[in-house]
Amino acid sequence: MLWTRKHLLTIEELSPEEITHIIDTAASFKEVSTRTIKKVPALRGKTVVSLFMEPSTRTRVSFELAAKRLSADTLSITAQASSITKGETLKDTARNIEAMNADFVVLRHSAAGSPRFLAERLNASIVNAGDGAHEHPTQALLDIFTIREKLGRISGLNVLILGDILFSRVARSNIWALTKLGANVTLCGPTTLVPDIFKELGVKITTNLDDALREADVINLLRIQHERQRKSFFPNIGEYKLMFGLSNERFLMTRPEVLIMHPGPINRGVEIASEVADCPRSVILEQVTNGLAVRMAVLFLLNGVQPVATET
Ligand code: CP
């Protein structure tokens, strides 16, 4: 297919064909990271700026590495090390970055909609690296990539998303991507964190965790997003672990071929037992590896077909 988008803002707005095209492109980029010289010239002469206004390990490092593997110039700005601490607005910060001819701005921000805000005001391509509790498109894409790589398909699979759904941008992007590609998505967690409104997105909500674990082909665990919760949504961490944690005992109920996924950072001993996080069915670190290929694909596709200047 011909890629026409300049920005990656949400999974909601992508068609199933666009999602599949990104995953297919990522599959070809995965091989680059196995070469002795892990570099291709696709973005030579381009500048990719990572503007991270919230903490990140995986997403920030993998976007930066993806840009470097594509031969782009990269720079990384974090909230603490920027003039935002002196009162500069996001728009002014981004416009100053653009004044230095940045071609891409990869934005993580606590405000839902902030990537679209920049996309409507800047000439650079904007990539959403997580906006509040709204969306985290490249996380969903790397999750889809990993499931397809391991299980060969998405359509018809039973995917259980377990944990804090309400505050999770990963959950929202995964729900959009998985349902568009024909998976059966079930949500489970404390009722305060899994409101019925999510049914409107075409998912099932259950309080019967044991049945959901038995039926799942994929279990995607989410941590409690304490940083977004302004009140207590369950009595305490001990009770959460007892009711919803994927313990060694609960893991024994799952299918032998189940995939255990987690976007990270994991809280060992809370939403997942340490042994389960490190067991052979866990693909948590493979998700991280695949994130690099997916982010290379995203930057490559957004860059589009550029006219090559002829030297005189
Ligand atoms: N999955 C994820 O977004 O992790 P980071 O917050 O470390 O980027």
PDB file of C-alpha atoms and ligand atoms in Angstrom:
ATOM      1  CA  MET A   1       0.000   0.000   0.000  1.00  0.00           C
ATOM      2  CA  LEU A   2       1.035   3.638  -0.476  1.00  0.00           C
ATOM      3  CA  TRP A   3       1.708   5.313   2.889  1.00  0.00           C
ATOM      4  CA  THR A   4       0.268   8.850   3.003  1.00  0.00           C
ATOM      5  CA  ARG A   5       0.340   9.900   6.670  1.00  0.00           C
ATOM      6  CA  LYS A   6       2.776  12.527   7.920  1.00  0.00           C
ATOM      7  CA  HIS A   7       2.110  11.980  11.631  1.00  0.00           C
ATOM      8  CA  LEU A   8       1.453   9.010  13.916  1.00  0.00           C
ATOM      9  CA  LEU A   9      -0.966  10.314  16.536  1.00  0.00           C
ATOM     10  CA  THR A  10      -3.360   7.473  17.371  1.00  0.00           C
ATOM     11  CA  ILE A  11      -4.171   3.873  16.510  1.00  0.00           C
ATOM     12  CA  GLU A  12      -7.854   4.860  16.522  1.00  0.00           C
ATOM     13  CA  GLU A  13      -7.457   6.701  13.220  1.00  0.00           C
ATOM     14  CA  LEU A  14      -5.470   3.953  11.450  1.00  0.00           C
ATOM     15  CA  SER A  15      -7.111   1.421   9.158  1.00  0.00           C
ATOM     16  CA  PRO A  16      -6.403  -2.313   9.603  1.00  0.00           C
ATOM     17  CA  GLU A  17      -4.386  -2.123   6.365  1.00  0.00           C
ATOM     18  CA  GLU A  18      -2.224   0.706   7.735  1.00  0.00           C
ATOM     19  CA  ILE A  19      -1.553  -1.203  10.960  1.00  0.00           C
ATOM     20  CA  THR A  20      -0.599  -4.310   8.989  1.00  0.00           C
ATOM     21  CA  HIS A  21       1.618  -2.251   6.664  1.00  0.00           C
ATOM     22  CA  ILE A  22       3.592  -0.842   9.620  1.00  0.00           C
ATOM     23  CA  ILE A  23       4.018  -4.356  11.063  1.00  0.00           C
ATOM     24  CA  ASP A  24       5.113  -5.752   7.700  1.00  0.00           C
ATOM     25  CA  THR A  25       7.626  -2.906   7.307  1.00  0.00           C
ATOM     26  CA  ALA A  26       8.911  -3.530  10.848  1.00  0.00           C
ATOM     27  CA  ALA A  27       9.499  -7.186   9.997  1.00  0.00           C
ATOM     28  CA  SER A  28      11.916  -6.157   7.259  1.00  0.00           C
ATOM     29  CA  PHE A  29      13.688  -3.693   9.595  1.00  0.00           C
ATOM     30  CA  LYS A  30      14.158  -6.289  12.333  1.00  0.00           C
ATOM     31  CA  GLU A  31      16.862  -7.928  10.233  1.00  0.00           C
ATOM     32  CA  VAL A  32      18.927  -4.708  10.209  1.00  0.00           C
ATOM     33  CA  SER A  33      19.607  -5.057  13.945  1.00  0.00           C
ATOM     34  CA  THR A  34      21.181  -8.489  13.386  1.00  0.00           C
ATOM     35  CA  ARG A  35      23.799  -7.166  10.935  1.00  0.00           C
ATOM     36  CA  THR A  36      27.410  -6.444  11.869  1.00  0.00           C
ATOM     37  CA  ILE A  37      26.848  -2.841  10.814  1.00  0.00           C
ATOM     38  CA  LYS A  38      23.381  -2.083  12.156  1.00  0.00           C
ATOM     39  CA  LYS A  39      22.627   0.933   9.992  1.00  0.00           C
ATOM     40  CA  VAL A  40      20.744   1.875   6.826  1.00  0.00           C
ATOM     41  CA  PRO A  41      20.826   5.308   5.162  1.00  0.00           C
ATOM     42  CA  ALA A  42      17.029   5.835   4.969  1.00  0.00           C
ATOM     43  CA  LEU A  43      16.929   9.013   7.117  1.00  0.00           C
ATOM     44  CA  ARG A  44      20.382  10.402   6.341  1.00  0.00           C
ATOM     45  CA  GLY A  45      20.314  14.195   6.676  1.00  0.00           C
ATOM     46  CA  LYS A  46      17.104  14.157   8.757  1.00  0.00           C
ATOM     47  CA  THR A  47      16.843  15.254  12.389  1.00  0.00           C
ATOM     48  CA  VAL A  48      14.733  13.417  14.961  1.00  0.00           C
ATOM     49  CA  VAL A  49      14.078  15.195  18.271  1.00  0.00           C
ATOM     50  CA  SER A  50      12.747  13.210  21.230  1.00  0.00           C
ATOM     51  CA  LEU A  51      10.788  15.540  23.497  1.00  0.00           C
ATOM     52  CA  PHE A  52       9.952  13.575  26.641  1.00  0.00           C
ATOM     53  CA  MET A  53       7.974  15.487  29.246  1.00  0.00           C
ATOM     54  CA  GLU A  54       7.299  12.310  31.267  1.00  0.00           C
ATOM     55  CA  PRO A  55       9.764   9.610  32.384  1.00  0.00           C
ATOM     56  CA  SER A  56      10.573   6.795  29.973  1.00  0.00           C
ATOM     57  CA  THR A  57      13.207   4.127  29.518  1.00  0.00           C
ATOM     58  CA  ARG A  58      12.046   1.842  26.699  1.00  0.00           C
ATOM     59  CA  THR A  59      10.243   4.271  24.395  1.00  0.00           C
ATOM     60  CA  ARG A  60      12.795   7.081  24.535  1.00  0.00           C
ATOM     61  CA  VAL A  61      15.836   4.859  24.084  1.00  0.00           C
ATOM     62  CA  SER A  62      14.244   2.810  21.348  1.00  0.00           C
ATOM     63  CA  PHE A  63      13.094   5.844  19.312  1.00  0.00           C
ATOM     64  CA  GLU A  64      16.564   7.325  19.610  1.00  0.00           C
ATOM     65  CA  LEU A  65      18.214   4.063  18.592  1.00  0.00           C
ATOM     66  CA  ALA A  66      15.717   3.589  15.742  1.00  0.00           C
ATOM     67  CA  ALA A  67      16.556   7.048  14.389  1.00  0.00           C
ATOM     68  CA  LYS A  68      20.310   6.342  14.663  1.00  0.00           C
ATOM     69  CA  ARG A  69      19.916   2.984  12.871  1.00  0.00           C
ATOM     70  CA  LEU A  70      18.217   4.904  10.050  1.00  0.00           C
ATOM     71  CA  SER A  71      21.217   7.318   9.981  1.00  0.00           C
ATOM     72  CA  ALA A  72      19.266  10.359  11.239  1.00  0.00           C
ATOM     73  CA  ASP A  73      20.754  12.995  13.548  1.00  0.00           C
ATOM     74  CA  THR A  74      19.145  12.700  16.965  1.00  0.00           C
ATOM     75  CA  LEU A  75      18.734  14.712  20.093  1.00  0.00           C
ATOM     76  CA  SER A  76      16.800  14.072  23.233  1.00  0.00           C
ATOM     77  CA  ILE A  77      15.153  16.660  25.474  1.00  0.00           C
ATOM     78  CA  THR A  78      13.614  15.834  28.836  1.00  0.00           C
ATOM     79  CA  ALA A  79      11.386  18.049  30.972  1.00  0.00           C
ATOM     80  CA  GLN A  80      13.971  18.478  33.735  1.00  0.00           C
ATOM     81  CA  ALA A  81      16.705  19.503  31.301  1.00  0.00           C
ATOM     82  CA  SER A  82      14.624  21.928  29.244  1.00  0.00           C
ATOM     83  CA  SER A  83      13.439  25.535  29.578  1.00  0.00           C
ATOM     84  CA  ILE A  84       9.944  24.193  30.321  1.00  0.00           C
ATOM     85  CA  THR A  85      11.142  24.324  33.958  1.00  0.00           C
ATOM     86  CA  LYS A  86      11.472  28.110  33.418  1.00  0.00           C
ATOM     87  CA  GLY A  87       7.874  28.449  32.250  1.00  0.00           C
ATOM     88  CA  GLU A  88       8.204  27.975  28.480  1.00  0.00           C
ATOM     89  CA  THR A  89       5.103  26.440  26.908  1.00  0.00           C
ATOM     90  CA  LEU A  90       5.065  23.163  24.969  1.00  0.00           C
ATOM     91  CA  LYS A  91       4.161  25.054  21.795  1.00  0.00           C
ATOM     92  CA  ASP A  92       7.058  27.506  22.168  1.00  0.00           C
ATOM     93  CA  THR A  93       9.484  24.705  23.011  1.00  0.00           C
ATOM     94  CA  ALA A  94       8.402  22.743  19.939  1.00  0.00           C
ATOM     95  CA  ARG A  95       8.493  25.801  17.646  1.00  0.00           C
ATOM     96  CA  ASN A  96      12.038  26.571  18.785  1.00  0.00           C
ATOM     97  CA  ILE A  97      13.058  22.989  18.026  1.00  0.00           C
ATOM     98  CA  GLU A  98      11.459  23.317  14.604  1.00  0.00           C
ATOM     99  CA  ALA A  99      13.329  26.590  14.015  1.00  0.00           C
ATOM    100  CA  MET A 100      16.465  24.421  14.027  1.00  0.00           C
ATOM    101  CA  ASN A 101      14.909  22.436  11.137  1.00  0.00           C
ATOM    102  CA  ALA A 102      13.945  19.289  13.016  1.00  0.00           C
ATOM    103  CA  ASP A 103      12.109  16.888  10.712  1.00  0.00           C
ATOM    104  CA  PHE A 104      10.499  14.724  13.415  1.00  0.00           C
ATOM    105  CA  VAL A 105       9.340  15.454  16.952  1.00  0.00           C
ATOM    106  CA  VAL A 106       8.670  12.363  19.063  1.00  0.00           C
ATOM    107  CA  LEU A 107       6.536  13.564  21.955  1.00  0.00           C
ATOM    108  CA  ARG A 108       5.679  12.031  25.318  1.00  0.00           C
ATOM    109  CA  HIS A 109       3.459  14.256  27.444  1.00  0.00           C
ATOM    110  CA  SER A 110       1.003  13.949  30.325  1.00  0.00           C
ATOM    111  CA  ALA A 111      -1.683  15.848  28.391  1.00  0.00           C
ATOM    112  CA  ALA A 112      -3.977  13.759  26.177  1.00  0.00           C
ATOM    113  CA  GLY A 113      -4.089  15.305  22.715  1.00  0.00           C
ATOM    114  CA  SER A 114      -0.764  17.138  22.962  1.00  0.00           C
ATOM    115  CA  PRO A 115       0.733  15.351  19.886  1.00  0.00           C
ATOM    116  CA  ARG A 116      -2.244  16.456  17.761  1.00  0.00           C
ATOM    117  CA  PHE A 117      -1.874  19.988  19.173  1.00  0.00           C
ATOM    118  CA  LEU A 118       1.699  20.074  17.830  1.00  0.00           C
ATOM    119  CA  ALA A 119       0.782  18.377  14.539  1.00  0.00           C
ATOM    120  CA  GLU A 120      -1.695  21.180  13.839  1.00  0.00           C
ATOM    121  CA  ARG A 121       0.930  23.872  14.480  1.00  0.00           C
ATOM    122  CA  LEU A 122       4.311  22.557  13.291  1.00  0.00           C
ATOM    123  CA  ASN A 123       5.695  21.505   9.933  1.00  0.00           C
ATOM    124  CA  ALA A 124       7.648  18.575  11.413  1.00  0.00           C
ATOM    125  CA  SER A 125       6.225  15.046  11.527  1.00  0.00           C
ATOM    126  CA  ILE A 126       4.869  14.363  15.016  1.00  0.00           C
ATOM    127  CA  VAL A 127       5.004  10.917  16.600  1.00  0.00           C
ATOM    128  CA  ASN A 128       2.954  10.198  19.713  1.00  0.00           C
ATOM    129  CA  ALA A 129       5.163   8.395  22.254  1.00  0.00           C
ATOM    130  CA  GLY A 130       2.380   8.348  24.875  1.00  0.00           C
ATOM    131  CA  ASP A 131      -0.069  11.168  25.700  1.00  0.00           C
ATOM    132  CA  GLY A 132      -1.584  10.979  29.172  1.00  0.00           C
ATOM    133  CA  ALA A 133      -4.083   8.141  29.503  1.00  0.00           C
ATOM    134  CA  HIS A 134      -5.073   8.545  25.835  1.00  0.00           C
ATOM    135  CA  GLU A 135      -2.854   6.504  23.469  1.00  0.00           C
ATOM    136  CA  HIS A 136       0.581   4.930  23.070  1.00  0.00           C
ATOM    137  CA  PRO A 137       0.455   3.902  19.400  1.00  0.00           C
ATOM    138  CA  THR A 138       3.942   2.415  18.981  1.00  0.00           C
ATOM    139  CA  GLN A 139       3.464   0.258  22.103  1.00  0.00           C
ATOM    140  CA  ALA A 140       0.329  -1.279  20.564  1.00  0.00           C
ATOM    141  CA  LEU A 141       2.132  -1.761  17.247  1.00  0.00           C
ATOM    142  CA  LEU A 142       5.042  -3.563  18.897  1.00  0.00           C
ATOM    143  CA  ASP A 143       2.593  -5.679  20.897  1.00  0.00           C
ATOM    144  CA  ILE A 144       0.744  -6.653  17.698  1.00  0.00           C
ATOM    145  CA  PHE A 145       4.076  -7.345  15.983  1.00  0.00           C
ATOM    146  CA  THR A 146       5.141  -9.641  18.844  1.00  0.00           C
ATOM    147  CA  ILE A 147       1.841 -11.538  18.959  1.00  0.00           C
ATOM    148  CA  ARG A 148       1.854 -12.072  15.176  1.00  0.00           C
ATOM    149  CA  GLU A 149       5.505 -13.141  15.236  1.00  0.00           C
ATOM    150  CA  LYS A 150       4.859 -15.680  18.011  1.00  0.00           C
ATOM    151  CA  LEU A 151       1.374 -16.954  17.166  1.00  0.00           C
ATOM    152  CA  GLY A 152       1.215 -16.251  13.412  1.00  0.00           C
ATOM    153  CA  ARG A 153      -2.033 -14.256  13.477  1.00  0.00           C
ATOM    154  CA  ILE A 154      -4.122 -11.734  15.390  1.00  0.00           C
ATOM    155  CA  SER A 155      -7.622 -12.522  14.127  1.00  0.00           C
ATOM    156  CA  GLY A 156      -9.583 -14.877  16.367  1.00  0.00           C
ATOM    157  CA  LEU A 157      -7.119 -14.809  19.276  1.00  0.00           C
ATOM    158  CA  ASN A 158      -8.398 -14.302  22.827  1.00  0.00           C
ATOM    159  CA  VAL A 159      -6.424 -11.450  24.355  1.00  0.00           C
ATOM    160  CA  LEU A 160      -6.854 -10.681  28.046  1.00  0.00           C
ATOM    161  CA  ILE A 161      -5.775  -7.218  29.217  1.00  0.00           C
ATOM    162  CA  LEU A 162      -5.490  -7.331  32.992  1.00  0.00           C
ATOM    163  CA  GLY A 163      -4.997  -4.456  35.406  1.00  0.00           C
ATOM    164  CA  ASP A 164      -5.474  -0.703  35.472  1.00  0.00           C
ATOM    165  CA  ILE A 165      -7.365  -0.111  32.221  1.00  0.00           C
ATOM    166  CA  LEU A 166      -8.856   3.265  33.136  1.00  0.00           C
ATOM    167  CA  PHE A 167      -5.540   5.122  33.265  1.00  0.00           C
ATOM    168  CA  SER A 168      -3.729   3.089  30.623  1.00  0.00           C
ATOM    169  CA  ARG A 169      -2.854   4.547  27.215  1.00  0.00           C
ATOM    170  CA  VAL A 170      -1.356   1.140  26.388  1.00  0.00           C
ATOM    171  CA  ALA A 171      -4.767  -0.482  26.959  1.00  0.00           C
ATOM    172  CA  ARG A 172      -6.571   2.023  24.732  1.00  0.00           C
ATOM    173  CA  SER A 173      -4.125   1.686  21.835  1.00  0.00           C
ATOM    174  CA  ASN A 174      -4.090  -2.110  22.187  1.00  0.00           C
ATOM    175  CA  ILE A 175      -7.890  -2.274  22.221  1.00  0.00           C
ATOM    176  CA  TRP A 176      -8.073  -0.239  19.001  1.00  0.00           C
ATOM    177  CA  ALA A 177      -5.361  -2.263  17.253  1.00  0.00           C
ATOM    178  CA  LEU A 178      -6.520  -5.713  18.378  1.00  0.00           C
ATOM    179  CA  THR A 179     -10.212  -5.184  17.614  1.00  0.00           C
ATOM    180  CA  LYS A 180      -9.425  -3.661  14.197  1.00  0.00           C
ATOM    181  CA  LEU A 181      -7.439  -6.817  13.375  1.00  0.00           C
ATOM    182  CA  GLY A 182     -10.173  -9.185  14.585  1.00  0.00           C
ATOM    183  CA  ALA A 183      -8.971 -10.335  18.030  1.00  0.00           C
ATOM    184  CA  ASN A 184     -11.411 -11.022  20.891  1.00  0.00           C
ATOM    185  CA  VAL A 185     -10.385  -8.642  23.675  1.00  0.00           C
ATOM    186  CA  THR A 186     -11.370  -9.187  27.319  1.00  0.00           C
ATOM    187  CA  LEU A 187     -10.650  -6.677  30.083  1.00  0.00           C
ATOM    188  CA  CYS A 188     -10.334  -7.572  33.751  1.00  0.00           C
ATOM    189  CA  GLY A 189      -9.288  -5.649  36.852  1.00  0.00           C
ATOM    190  CA  PRO A 190     -10.827  -3.809  39.805  1.00  0.00           C
ATOM    191  CA  THR A 191     -14.293  -2.593  38.719  1.00  0.00           C
ATOM    192  CA  THR A 192     -13.220   0.949  39.624  1.00  0.00           C
ATOM    193  CA  LEU A 193     -10.434   0.676  37.028  1.00  0.00           C
ATOM    194  CA  VAL A 194     -12.429  -1.135  34.307  1.00  0.00           C
ATOM    195  CA  PRO A 195     -15.554   0.956  33.727  1.00  0.00           C
ATOM    196  CA  ASP A 196     -18.407  -0.400  31.574  1.00  0.00           C
ATOM    197  CA  ILE A 197     -17.916   2.426  29.049  1.00  0.00           C
ATOM    198  CA  PHE A 198     -15.074   0.366  27.516  1.00  0.00           C
ATOM    199  CA  LYS A 199     -17.696  -2.064  26.136  1.00  0.00           C
ATOM    200  CA  GLU A 200     -18.420   0.612  23.525  1.00  0.00           C
ATOM    201  CA  LEU A 201     -14.995  -0.194  22.035  1.00  0.00           C
ATOM    202  CA  GLY A 202     -16.115  -3.747  21.234  1.00  0.00           C
ATOM    203  CA  VAL A 203     -14.477  -5.563  24.150  1.00  0.00           C
ATOM    204  CA  LYS A 204     -15.802  -7.918  26.825  1.00  0.00           C
ATOM    205  CA  ILE A 205     -15.437  -7.023  30.506  1.00  0.00           C
ATOM    206  CA  THR A 206     -15.277  -9.782  33.093  1.00  0.00           C
ATOM    207  CA  THR A 207     -14.876 -10.097  36.835  1.00  0.00           C
ATOM    208  CA  ASN A 208     -14.178 -13.840  36.516  1.00  0.00           C
ATOM    209  CA  LEU A 209     -10.392 -13.761  36.299  1.00  0.00           C
ATOM    210  CA  ASP A 210      -9.905 -17.533  36.505  1.00  0.00           C
ATOM    211  CA  ASP A 211     -12.106 -18.204  33.442  1.00  0.00           C
ATOM    212  CA  ALA A 212     -10.471 -15.359  31.532  1.00  0.00           C
ATOM    213  CA  LEU A 213      -7.009 -16.777  32.306  1.00  0.00           C
ATOM    214  CA  ARG A 214      -8.049 -20.262  31.118  1.00  0.00           C
ATOM    215  CA  GLU A 215      -9.390 -18.940  27.791  1.00  0.00           C
ATOM    216  CA  ALA A 216      -6.572 -16.507  26.949  1.00  0.00           C
ATOM    217  CA  ASP A 217      -4.081 -16.984  24.122  1.00  0.00           C
ATOM    218  CA  VAL A 218      -2.356 -13.781  25.226  1.00  0.00           C
ATOM    219  CA  ILE A 219      -2.281 -12.118  28.647  1.00  0.00           C
ATOM    220  CA  ASN A 220      -1.177  -8.481  28.610  1.00  0.00           C
ATOM    221  CA  LEU A 221      -0.539  -7.241  32.150  1.00  0.00           C
ATOM    222  CA  LEU A 222      -0.666  -3.586  33.106  1.00  0.00           C
ATOM    223  CA  ARG A 223       0.816  -1.958  36.151  1.00  0.00           C
ATOM    224  CA  ILE A 224      -1.167   0.351  38.404  1.00  0.00           C
ATOM    225  CA  GLN A 225      -0.631   3.891  37.078  1.00  0.00           C
ATOM    226  CA  HIS A 226      -0.239   5.584  40.468  1.00  0.00           C
ATOM    227  CA  GLU A 227       1.037   8.744  38.788  1.00  0.00           C
ATOM    228  CA  ARG A 228      -2.375   9.390  37.158  1.00  0.00           C
ATOM    229  CA  GLN A 229      -4.633   8.404  40.074  1.00  0.00           C
ATOM    230  CA  ARG A 230      -5.818  11.247  42.266  1.00  0.00           C
ATOM    231  CA  LYS A 231      -7.671   8.967  44.671  1.00  0.00           C
ATOM    232  CA  SER A 232      -7.503   5.360  45.780  1.00  0.00           C
ATOM    233  CA  PHE A 233      -9.237   2.907  43.410  1.00  0.00           C
ATOM    234  CA  PHE A 234      -8.678  -0.216  45.546  1.00  0.00           C
ATOM    235  CA  PRO A 235      -7.881  -0.775  49.230  1.00  0.00           C
ATOM    236  CA  ASN A 236      -4.149  -1.509  49.000  1.00  0.00           C
ATOM    237  CA  ILE A 237      -1.436  -3.127  46.878  1.00  0.00           C
ATOM    238  CA  GLY A 238      -1.624  -6.375  48.900  1.00  0.00           C
ATOM    239  CA  GLU A 239      -5.299  -6.792  48.062  1.00  0.00           C
ATOM    240  CA  TYR A 240      -4.705  -5.924  44.407  1.00  0.00           C
ATOM    241  CA  LYS A 241      -2.002  -8.587  44.206  1.00  0.00           C
ATOM    242  CA  LEU A 242      -4.321 -11.145  45.851  1.00  0.00           C
ATOM    243  CA  MET A 243      -7.270 -10.379  43.569  1.00  0.00           C
ATOM    244  CA  PHE A 244      -5.608  -9.620  40.222  1.00  0.00           C
ATOM    245  CA  GLY A 245      -1.886 -10.430  40.354  1.00  0.00           C
ATOM    246  CA  LEU A 246      -0.633 -13.127  37.961  1.00  0.00           C
ATOM    247  CA  SER A 247       0.797 -15.379  40.669  1.00  0.00           C
ATOM    248  CA  ASN A 248       2.558 -18.712  40.104  1.00  0.00           C
ATOM    249  CA  GLU A 249      -0.689 -20.471  41.114  1.00  0.00           C
ATOM    250  CA  ARG A 250      -2.804 -18.514  38.632  1.00  0.00           C
ATOM    251  CA  PHE A 251      -0.209 -19.075  35.894  1.00  0.00           C
ATOM    252  CA  LEU A 252      -0.821 -22.839  36.252  1.00  0.00           C
ATOM    253  CA  MET A 253      -4.414 -22.259  35.052  1.00  0.00           C
ATOM    254  CA  THR A 254      -3.288 -20.776  31.723  1.00  0.00           C
ATOM    255  CA  ARG A 255      -2.931 -22.544  28.368  1.00  0.00           C
ATOM    256  CA  PRO A 256       0.478 -24.147  27.789  1.00  0.00           C
ATOM    257  CA  GLU A 257       1.078 -21.933  24.733  1.00  0.00           C
ATOM    258  CA  VAL A 258      -0.112 -18.651  26.325  1.00  0.00           C
ATOM    259  CA  LEU A 259       1.966 -15.496  25.731  1.00  0.00           C
ATOM    260  CA  ILE A 260       2.710 -13.348  28.774  1.00  0.00           C
ATOM    261  CA  MET A 261       3.156  -9.695  27.830  1.00  0.00           C
ATOM    262  CA  HIS A 262       3.795  -6.476  29.723  1.00  0.00           C
ATOM    263  CA  PRO A 263       4.658  -3.041  28.316  1.00  0.00           C
ATOM    264  CA  GLY A 264       6.966  -2.296  31.245  1.00  0.00           C
ATOM    265  CA  PRO A 265       8.011  -1.046  33.654  1.00  0.00           C
ATOM    266  CA  ILE A 266       6.967  -4.152  35.598  1.00  0.00           C
ATOM    267  CA  ASN A 267       6.298  -4.171  39.321  1.00  0.00           C
ATOM    268  CA  ARG A 268       7.556  -7.626  40.277  1.00  0.00           C
ATOM    269  CA  GLY A 269       5.451  -9.290  42.926  1.00  0.00           C
ATOM    270  CA  VAL A 270       2.487  -6.967  42.325  1.00  0.00           C
ATOM    271  CA  GLU A 271       0.765  -7.447  38.930  1.00  0.00           C
ATOM    272  CA  ILE A 272       3.126 -10.303  38.024  1.00  0.00           C
ATOM    273  CA  ALA A 273       5.122 -12.856  40.018  1.00  0.00           C
ATOM    274  CA  SER A 274       8.833 -12.624  39.347  1.00  0.00           C
ATOM    275  CA  GLU A 275       8.981 -16.258  38.155  1.00  0.00           C
ATOM    276  CA  VAL A 276       6.167 -15.648  35.654  1.00  0.00           C
ATOM    277  CA  ALA A 277       7.860 -12.498  34.317  1.00  0.00           C
ATOM    278  CA  ASP A 278      11.013 -14.537  33.623  1.00  0.00           C
ATOM    279  CA  CYS A 279       9.385 -17.795  32.449  1.00  0.00           C
ATOM    280  CA  PRO A 280       9.727 -19.158  28.889  1.00  0.00           C
ATOM    281  CA  ARG A 281       6.183 -18.004  27.981  1.00  0.00           C
ATOM    282  CA  SER A 282       7.071 -14.410  28.832  1.00  0.00           C
ATOM    283  CA  VAL A 283       7.902 -12.256  25.786  1.00  0.00           C
ATOM    284  CA  ILE A 284       8.425  -9.049  27.755  1.00  0.00           C
ATOM    285  CA  LEU A 285      11.992  -8.488  26.544  1.00  0.00           C
ATOM    286  CA  GLU A 286      11.127  -9.588  23.000  1.00  0.00           C
ATOM    287  CA  GLN A 287       8.514  -6.806  23.022  1.00  0.00           C
ATOM    288  CA  VAL A 288      11.356  -4.377  23.700  1.00  0.00           C
ATOM    289  CA  THR A 289      13.472  -5.815  20.867  1.00  0.00           C
ATOM    290  CA  ASN A 290      10.517  -5.572  18.491  1.00  0.00           C
ATOM    291  CA  GLY A 291       9.850  -2.005  19.610  1.00  0.00           C
ATOM    292  CA  LEU A 292      13.051  -0.943  17.908  1.00  0.00           C
ATOM    293  CA  ALA A 293      12.012  -2.466  14.558  1.00  0.00           C
ATOM    294  CA  VAL A 294       8.511  -0.983  14.837  1.00  0.00           C
ATOM    295  CA  ARG A 295       9.863   2.502  15.583  1.00  0.00           C
ATOM    296  CA  MET A 296      12.286   2.251  12.659  1.00  0.00           C
ATOM    297  CA  ALA A 297       9.315   1.356  10.452  1.00  0.00           C
ATOM    298  CA  VAL A 298       7.239   4.258  11.759  1.00  0.00           C
ATOM    299  CA  LEU A 299       9.985   6.858  11.180  1.00  0.00           C
ATOM    300  CA  PHE A 300      10.746   5.363   7.753  1.00  0.00           C
ATOM    301  CA  LEU A 301       7.104   5.434   6.608  1.00  0.00           C
ATOM    302  CA  LEU A 302       6.393   8.934   7.937  1.00  0.00           C
ATOM    303  CA  ASN A 303       9.462  10.214   6.121  1.00  0.00           C
ATOM    304  CA  GLY A 304       7.824   9.173   2.844  1.00  0.00           C
ATOM    305  CA  VAL A 305       9.429   9.326  -0.543  1.00  0.00           C
ATOM    306  CA  GLN A 306      11.719  12.324  -0.554  1.00  0.00           C
ATOM    307  CA  PRO A 307      12.989  13.930  -3.760  1.00  0.00           C
ATOM    308  CA  VAL A 308      16.741  13.393  -4.122  1.00  0.00           C
ATOM    309  CA  ALA A 309      18.627  16.655  -4.775  1.00  0.00           C
ATOM    310  CA  THR A 310      20.978  16.428  -7.752  1.00  0.00           C
ATOM    311  CA  GLU A 311      24.407  17.975  -7.316  1.00  0.00           C
ATOM    312  CA  THR A 312      25.580  20.403  -9.966  1.00  0.00           C
TER     313      THR A 312
HETATM  314  N1   CP B   1       6.269   0.803  27.723  1.00  0.00           N
HETATM  315  C1   CP B   1       6.738   2.043  27.965  1.00  0.00           C
HETATM  316  O1   CP B   1       6.187   3.027  27.463  1.00  0.00           O
HETATM  317  O2   CP B   1       7.839   2.107  28.767  1.00  0.00           O
HETATM  318  P1   CP B   1       8.623   3.451  29.107  1.00  0.00           P
HETATM  319  O3   CP B   1       7.704   4.299  29.969  1.00  0.00           O
HETATM  320  O4   CP B   1       9.852   3.029  29.818  1.00  0.00           O
HETATM  321  O5   CP B   1       8.904   4.150  27.807  1.00  0.00           O
END
